[in-house]
XYZ file of C-alpha atoms in Angstrom:
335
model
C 73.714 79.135 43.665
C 70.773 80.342 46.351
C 68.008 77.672 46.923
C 64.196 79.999 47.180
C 61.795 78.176 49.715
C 58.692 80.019 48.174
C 56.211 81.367 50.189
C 53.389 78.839 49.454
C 51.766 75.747 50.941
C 50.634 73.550 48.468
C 48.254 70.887 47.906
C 48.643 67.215 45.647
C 44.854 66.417 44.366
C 43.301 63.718 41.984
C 40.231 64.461 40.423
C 38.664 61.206 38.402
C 37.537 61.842 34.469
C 34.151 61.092 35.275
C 34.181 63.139 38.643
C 35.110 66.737 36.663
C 31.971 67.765 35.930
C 31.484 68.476 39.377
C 34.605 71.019 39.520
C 34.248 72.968 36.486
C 33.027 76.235 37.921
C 35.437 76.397 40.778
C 38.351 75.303 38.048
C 37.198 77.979 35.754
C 37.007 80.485 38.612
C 41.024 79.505 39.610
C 41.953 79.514 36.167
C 40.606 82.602 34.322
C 38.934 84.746 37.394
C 42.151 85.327 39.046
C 41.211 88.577 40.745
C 38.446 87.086 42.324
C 40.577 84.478 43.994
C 43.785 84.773 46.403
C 44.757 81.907 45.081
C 49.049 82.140 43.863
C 50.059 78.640 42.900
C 47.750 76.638 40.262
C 48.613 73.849 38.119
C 46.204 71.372 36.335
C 47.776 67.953 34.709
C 45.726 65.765 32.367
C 46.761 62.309 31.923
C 44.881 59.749 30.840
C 43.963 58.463 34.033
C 42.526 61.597 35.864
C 43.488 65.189 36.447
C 46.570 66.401 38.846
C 45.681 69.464 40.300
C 48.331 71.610 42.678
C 47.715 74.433 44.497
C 48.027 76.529 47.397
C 45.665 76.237 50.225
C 43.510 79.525 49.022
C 43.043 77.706 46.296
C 42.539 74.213 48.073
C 39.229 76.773 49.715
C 37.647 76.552 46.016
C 37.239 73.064 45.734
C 34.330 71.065 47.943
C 34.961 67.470 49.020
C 33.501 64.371 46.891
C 33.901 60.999 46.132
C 35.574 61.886 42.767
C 38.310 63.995 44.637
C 41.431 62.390 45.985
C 43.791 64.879 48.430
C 47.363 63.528 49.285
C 47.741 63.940 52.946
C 51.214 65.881 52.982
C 51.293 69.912 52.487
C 54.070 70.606 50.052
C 56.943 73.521 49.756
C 58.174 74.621 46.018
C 61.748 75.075 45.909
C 63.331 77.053 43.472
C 66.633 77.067 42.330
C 68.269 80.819 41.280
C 71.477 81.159 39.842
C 72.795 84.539 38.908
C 69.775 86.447 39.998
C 67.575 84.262 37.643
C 65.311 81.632 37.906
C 66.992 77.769 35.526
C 66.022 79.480 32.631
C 63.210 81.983 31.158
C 63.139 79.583 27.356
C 63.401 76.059 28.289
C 63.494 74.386 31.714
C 66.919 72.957 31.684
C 66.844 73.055 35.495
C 66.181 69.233 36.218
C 69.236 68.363 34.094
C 71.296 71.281 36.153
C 69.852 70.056 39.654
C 70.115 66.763 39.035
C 73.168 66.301 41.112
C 73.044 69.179 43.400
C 69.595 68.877 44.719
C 67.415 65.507 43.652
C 70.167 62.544 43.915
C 71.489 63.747 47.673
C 67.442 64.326 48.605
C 66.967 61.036 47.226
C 70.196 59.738 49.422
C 68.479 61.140 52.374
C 64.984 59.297 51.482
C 63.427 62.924 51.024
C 60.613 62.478 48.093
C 60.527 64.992 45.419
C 57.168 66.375 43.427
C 58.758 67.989 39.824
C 56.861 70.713 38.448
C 58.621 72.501 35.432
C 56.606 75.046 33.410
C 57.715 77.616 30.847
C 59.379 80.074 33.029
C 61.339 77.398 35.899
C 61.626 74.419 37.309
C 59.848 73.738 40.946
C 61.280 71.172 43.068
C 57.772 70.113 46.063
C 59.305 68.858 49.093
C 57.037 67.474 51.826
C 56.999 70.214 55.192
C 57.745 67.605 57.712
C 60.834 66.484 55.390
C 62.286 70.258 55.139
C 64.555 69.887 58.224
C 65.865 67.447 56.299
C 66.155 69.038 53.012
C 68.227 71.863 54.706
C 70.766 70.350 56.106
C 71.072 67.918 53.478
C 71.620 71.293 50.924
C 73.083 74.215 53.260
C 76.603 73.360 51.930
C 75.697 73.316 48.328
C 73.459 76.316 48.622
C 72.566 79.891 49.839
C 69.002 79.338 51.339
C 66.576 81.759 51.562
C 62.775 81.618 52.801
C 59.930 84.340 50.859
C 58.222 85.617 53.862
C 55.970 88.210 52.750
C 57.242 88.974 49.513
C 60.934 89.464 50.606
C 63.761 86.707 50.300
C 64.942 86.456 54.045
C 68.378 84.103 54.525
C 67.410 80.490 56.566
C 69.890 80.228 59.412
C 70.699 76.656 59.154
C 71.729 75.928 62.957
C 68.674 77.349 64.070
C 66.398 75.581 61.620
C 68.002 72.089 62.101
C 68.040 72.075 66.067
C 70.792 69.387 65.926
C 68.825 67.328 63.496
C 71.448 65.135 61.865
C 71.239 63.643 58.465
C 70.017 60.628 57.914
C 72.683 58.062 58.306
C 71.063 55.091 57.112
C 72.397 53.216 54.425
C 70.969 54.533 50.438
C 68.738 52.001 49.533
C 68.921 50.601 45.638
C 65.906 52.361 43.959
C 63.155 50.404 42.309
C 63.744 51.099 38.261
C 60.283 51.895 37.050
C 59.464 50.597 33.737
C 58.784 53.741 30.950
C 56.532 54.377 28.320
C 57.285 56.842 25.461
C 54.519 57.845 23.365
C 54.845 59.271 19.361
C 53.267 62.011 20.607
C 55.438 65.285 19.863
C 55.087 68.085 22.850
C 54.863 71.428 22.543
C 56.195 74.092 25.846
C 54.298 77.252 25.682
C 53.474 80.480 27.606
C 50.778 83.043 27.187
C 50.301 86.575 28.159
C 47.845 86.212 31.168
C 46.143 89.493 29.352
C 45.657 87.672 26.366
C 44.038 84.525 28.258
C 40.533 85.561 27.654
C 40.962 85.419 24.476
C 41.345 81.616 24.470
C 38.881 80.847 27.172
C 36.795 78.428 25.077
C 39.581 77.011 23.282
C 41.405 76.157 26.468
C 38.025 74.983 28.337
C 36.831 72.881 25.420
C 40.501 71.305 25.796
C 40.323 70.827 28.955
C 36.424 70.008 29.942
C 35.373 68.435 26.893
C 38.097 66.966 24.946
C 37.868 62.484 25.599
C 36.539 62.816 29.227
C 36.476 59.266 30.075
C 39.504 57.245 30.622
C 40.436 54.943 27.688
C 39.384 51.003 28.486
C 42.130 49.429 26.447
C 44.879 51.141 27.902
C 47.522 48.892 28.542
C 48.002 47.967 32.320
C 51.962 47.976 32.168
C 53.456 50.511 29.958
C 56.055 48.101 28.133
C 55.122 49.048 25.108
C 55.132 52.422 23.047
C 51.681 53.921 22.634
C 50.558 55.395 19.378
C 49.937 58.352 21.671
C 48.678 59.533 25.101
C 46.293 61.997 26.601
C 48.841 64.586 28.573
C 47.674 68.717 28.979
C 48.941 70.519 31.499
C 48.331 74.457 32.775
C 49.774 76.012 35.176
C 49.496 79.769 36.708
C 52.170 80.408 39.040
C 52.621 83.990 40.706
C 51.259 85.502 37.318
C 52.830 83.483 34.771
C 51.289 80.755 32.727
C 52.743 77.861 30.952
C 50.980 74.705 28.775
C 52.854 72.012 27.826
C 50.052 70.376 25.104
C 50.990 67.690 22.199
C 50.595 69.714 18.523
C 47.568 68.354 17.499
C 46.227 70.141 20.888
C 48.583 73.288 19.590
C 46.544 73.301 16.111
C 43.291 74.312 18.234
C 44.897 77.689 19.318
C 45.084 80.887 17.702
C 49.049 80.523 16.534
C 49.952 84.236 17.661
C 48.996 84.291 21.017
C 50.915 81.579 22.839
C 54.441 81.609 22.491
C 57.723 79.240 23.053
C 61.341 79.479 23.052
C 62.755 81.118 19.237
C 63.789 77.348 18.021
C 60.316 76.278 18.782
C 61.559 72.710 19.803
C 59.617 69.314 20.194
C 59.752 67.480 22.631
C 59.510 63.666 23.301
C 57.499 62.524 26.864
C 59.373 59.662 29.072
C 56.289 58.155 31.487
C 57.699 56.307 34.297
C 55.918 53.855 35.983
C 53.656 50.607 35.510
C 51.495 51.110 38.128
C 50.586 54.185 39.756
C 53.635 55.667 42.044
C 53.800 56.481 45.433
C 54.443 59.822 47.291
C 56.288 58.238 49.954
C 58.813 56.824 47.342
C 62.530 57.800 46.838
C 64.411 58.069 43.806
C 61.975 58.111 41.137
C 62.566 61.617 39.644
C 66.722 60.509 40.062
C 65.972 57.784 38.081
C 65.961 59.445 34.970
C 67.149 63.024 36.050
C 70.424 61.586 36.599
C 71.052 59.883 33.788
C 69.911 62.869 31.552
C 72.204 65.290 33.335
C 75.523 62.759 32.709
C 74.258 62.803 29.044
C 73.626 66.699 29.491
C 70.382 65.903 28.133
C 67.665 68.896 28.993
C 64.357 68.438 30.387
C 61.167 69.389 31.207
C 59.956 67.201 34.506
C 56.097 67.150 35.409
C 55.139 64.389 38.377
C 51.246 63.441 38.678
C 49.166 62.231 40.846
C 49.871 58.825 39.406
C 53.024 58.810 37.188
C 55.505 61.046 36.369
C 56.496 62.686 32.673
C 59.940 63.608 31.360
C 59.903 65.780 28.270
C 62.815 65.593 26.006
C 63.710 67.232 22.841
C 62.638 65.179 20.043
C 66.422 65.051 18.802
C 67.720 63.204 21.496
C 64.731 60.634 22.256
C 66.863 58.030 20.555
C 69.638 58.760 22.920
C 67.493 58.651 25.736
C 65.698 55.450 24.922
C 69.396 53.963 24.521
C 70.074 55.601 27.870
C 67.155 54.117 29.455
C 67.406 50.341 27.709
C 71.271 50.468 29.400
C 69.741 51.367 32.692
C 67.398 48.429 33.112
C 70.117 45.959 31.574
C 72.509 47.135 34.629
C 72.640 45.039 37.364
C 71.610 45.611 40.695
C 74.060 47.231 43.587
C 74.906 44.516 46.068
């Protein structure tokens, strides 16, 4: 398989519920003004804590500084696993299940943290730029690399990139297990003709801008207990291609023939780990439940946040899964 280092620099950003208001024309601009922006990579996450925005650093131009914006320090590199010619897959992102052992578990092993971003088309894998030494030598044997530069795939010569760096040799540590919530929400995974986007603008910015703005009071501090259902929306508009991953009572609001998903038109079930909000420096969260779902051959959508992360499962094999996950915590620790 060939490993794609794409050709953008990315940026992690919070923006607060309360703060949006203050980013909705430079939002708008990224999301439906494309032309009039050189910006390549956009994604925005809605959780019900604030928004997750990632983006490349044209885009990163758009936005002004404030109080209600939070920037994580690192730049970021997607990575983007090909097999065959092809991006994981082009109807459901079954890549985190398929790169669970290849890529995220020896990353992991090599305290390299991982940023999941699956959409629609693929699966992106955000490493941090300072770690991609690392990341190379820790893949090279499992992997053809390549680097975009310009638009064309050019081959990463790993001697000359590593410079005698050696892999890290310390010792894996045991990774914390992060408690999980799983909502009764059912997910829907969607695309959309980027021609036909106009033609939900107000839909999509009534969703987005105006739907439950202000972060819910009563929310339970530690996720240990199923919620009726949570607040999760998430666009993205990679190199042309869109994807929404929106719960069906969001789906309802849309005109039915214009966005599109795979010809089984499958639910999915969302896995949220984490009881308080994660950190970016942290190793092995993304393996926590990757792994497991790839021994299970379980597929899955993977979309990390600013302050948790979200696993989307088909609805068929959330019972599995919680199983999975119940067996996990009851394991004992590695001495």
């Amino acid at each position: 398989m060939d490993l794609h280092i794409l050709d953008h620099r990315l940026r992690v950003i919070s923006i607060s519920k309360n703060g949006l208001v203050h980013f909705t024309h430079p939002l708008i601009k990224l999301i439906f003004l494309r032309n009039r922006t050189r910006c390549k990579f956009f994604s925005l996450t809605e959780t019900p804590e604030n928004y997750t925005v990632v983006l490349d650093e044209e885009g990163f131009k758009e936005l002004q500084p404030s109080e209600h914006l939070k920037v994580e320090s690192s730049i970021w590199l997607p990575l983007n696993v090909v097999s065959n010619g092809n991006a994981s897959s082009s109807s459901q992102a079954v890549g985190v299940t398929k790169i669970a052992k290849s890529v995220i578990a020896p990353l992991a092993q090599q305290h390299v943290s991982v940023f999941m971003h699956s959409t629609y088309q693929t699966d992106f894998i955000l490493v941090k730029e300072k770690d991609l030494s690392v990341v190379i030598s820790t893949l090279e044997e499992e992997f053809n690399i390549y680097k975009e530069v310009g638009g064309e795939s050019v081959p990463v010569l790993c001697q000359d990139v590593s410079n005698g760096l050696q892999r890290n040799g310390k010792e894996a540590i045991q990774p914390t297990v992060h408690p999980v919530l799983i909502p009764k929400n059912q997910f829907c995974v969607m695309s959309l003709d980027p021609d036909t986007l106009p033609s939900i603008a107000t839909t999509l910015i009534d969703v987005l801008f105006y739907s439950n703005n202000s972060p819910k009071e009563d929310a339970p501090s530690s996720p240990s207990q199923d919620l009726d259902c949570i607040k999760f929306f998430s666009f993205s508009l990679i190199d042309g291609y869109i994807s929404l991953v929106m719960d069906t009572e969001a789906q309802r609001k849309f005109p039915a023939d214009l966005l599109f998903t795979s010809s089984s038109g499958e639910l999915w079930r969302m896995v949220r780990i984490g009881g308080q909000p994660l950190g970016f420096d942290e190793c092995g969260i993304v393996a926590q439940i990757s792994q497991p779902l790839a021994d299970s051959d379980i597929s899955a959508y993977y979309i990390s946040t600013f302050s948790f992360d979200h696993a989307l499962v088909p609805e068929e094999d959330i019972v599995s899964v919680i199983d999975m996950l119940q067996h996990q915590r009851k394991e004992p620790a590695a001495s």
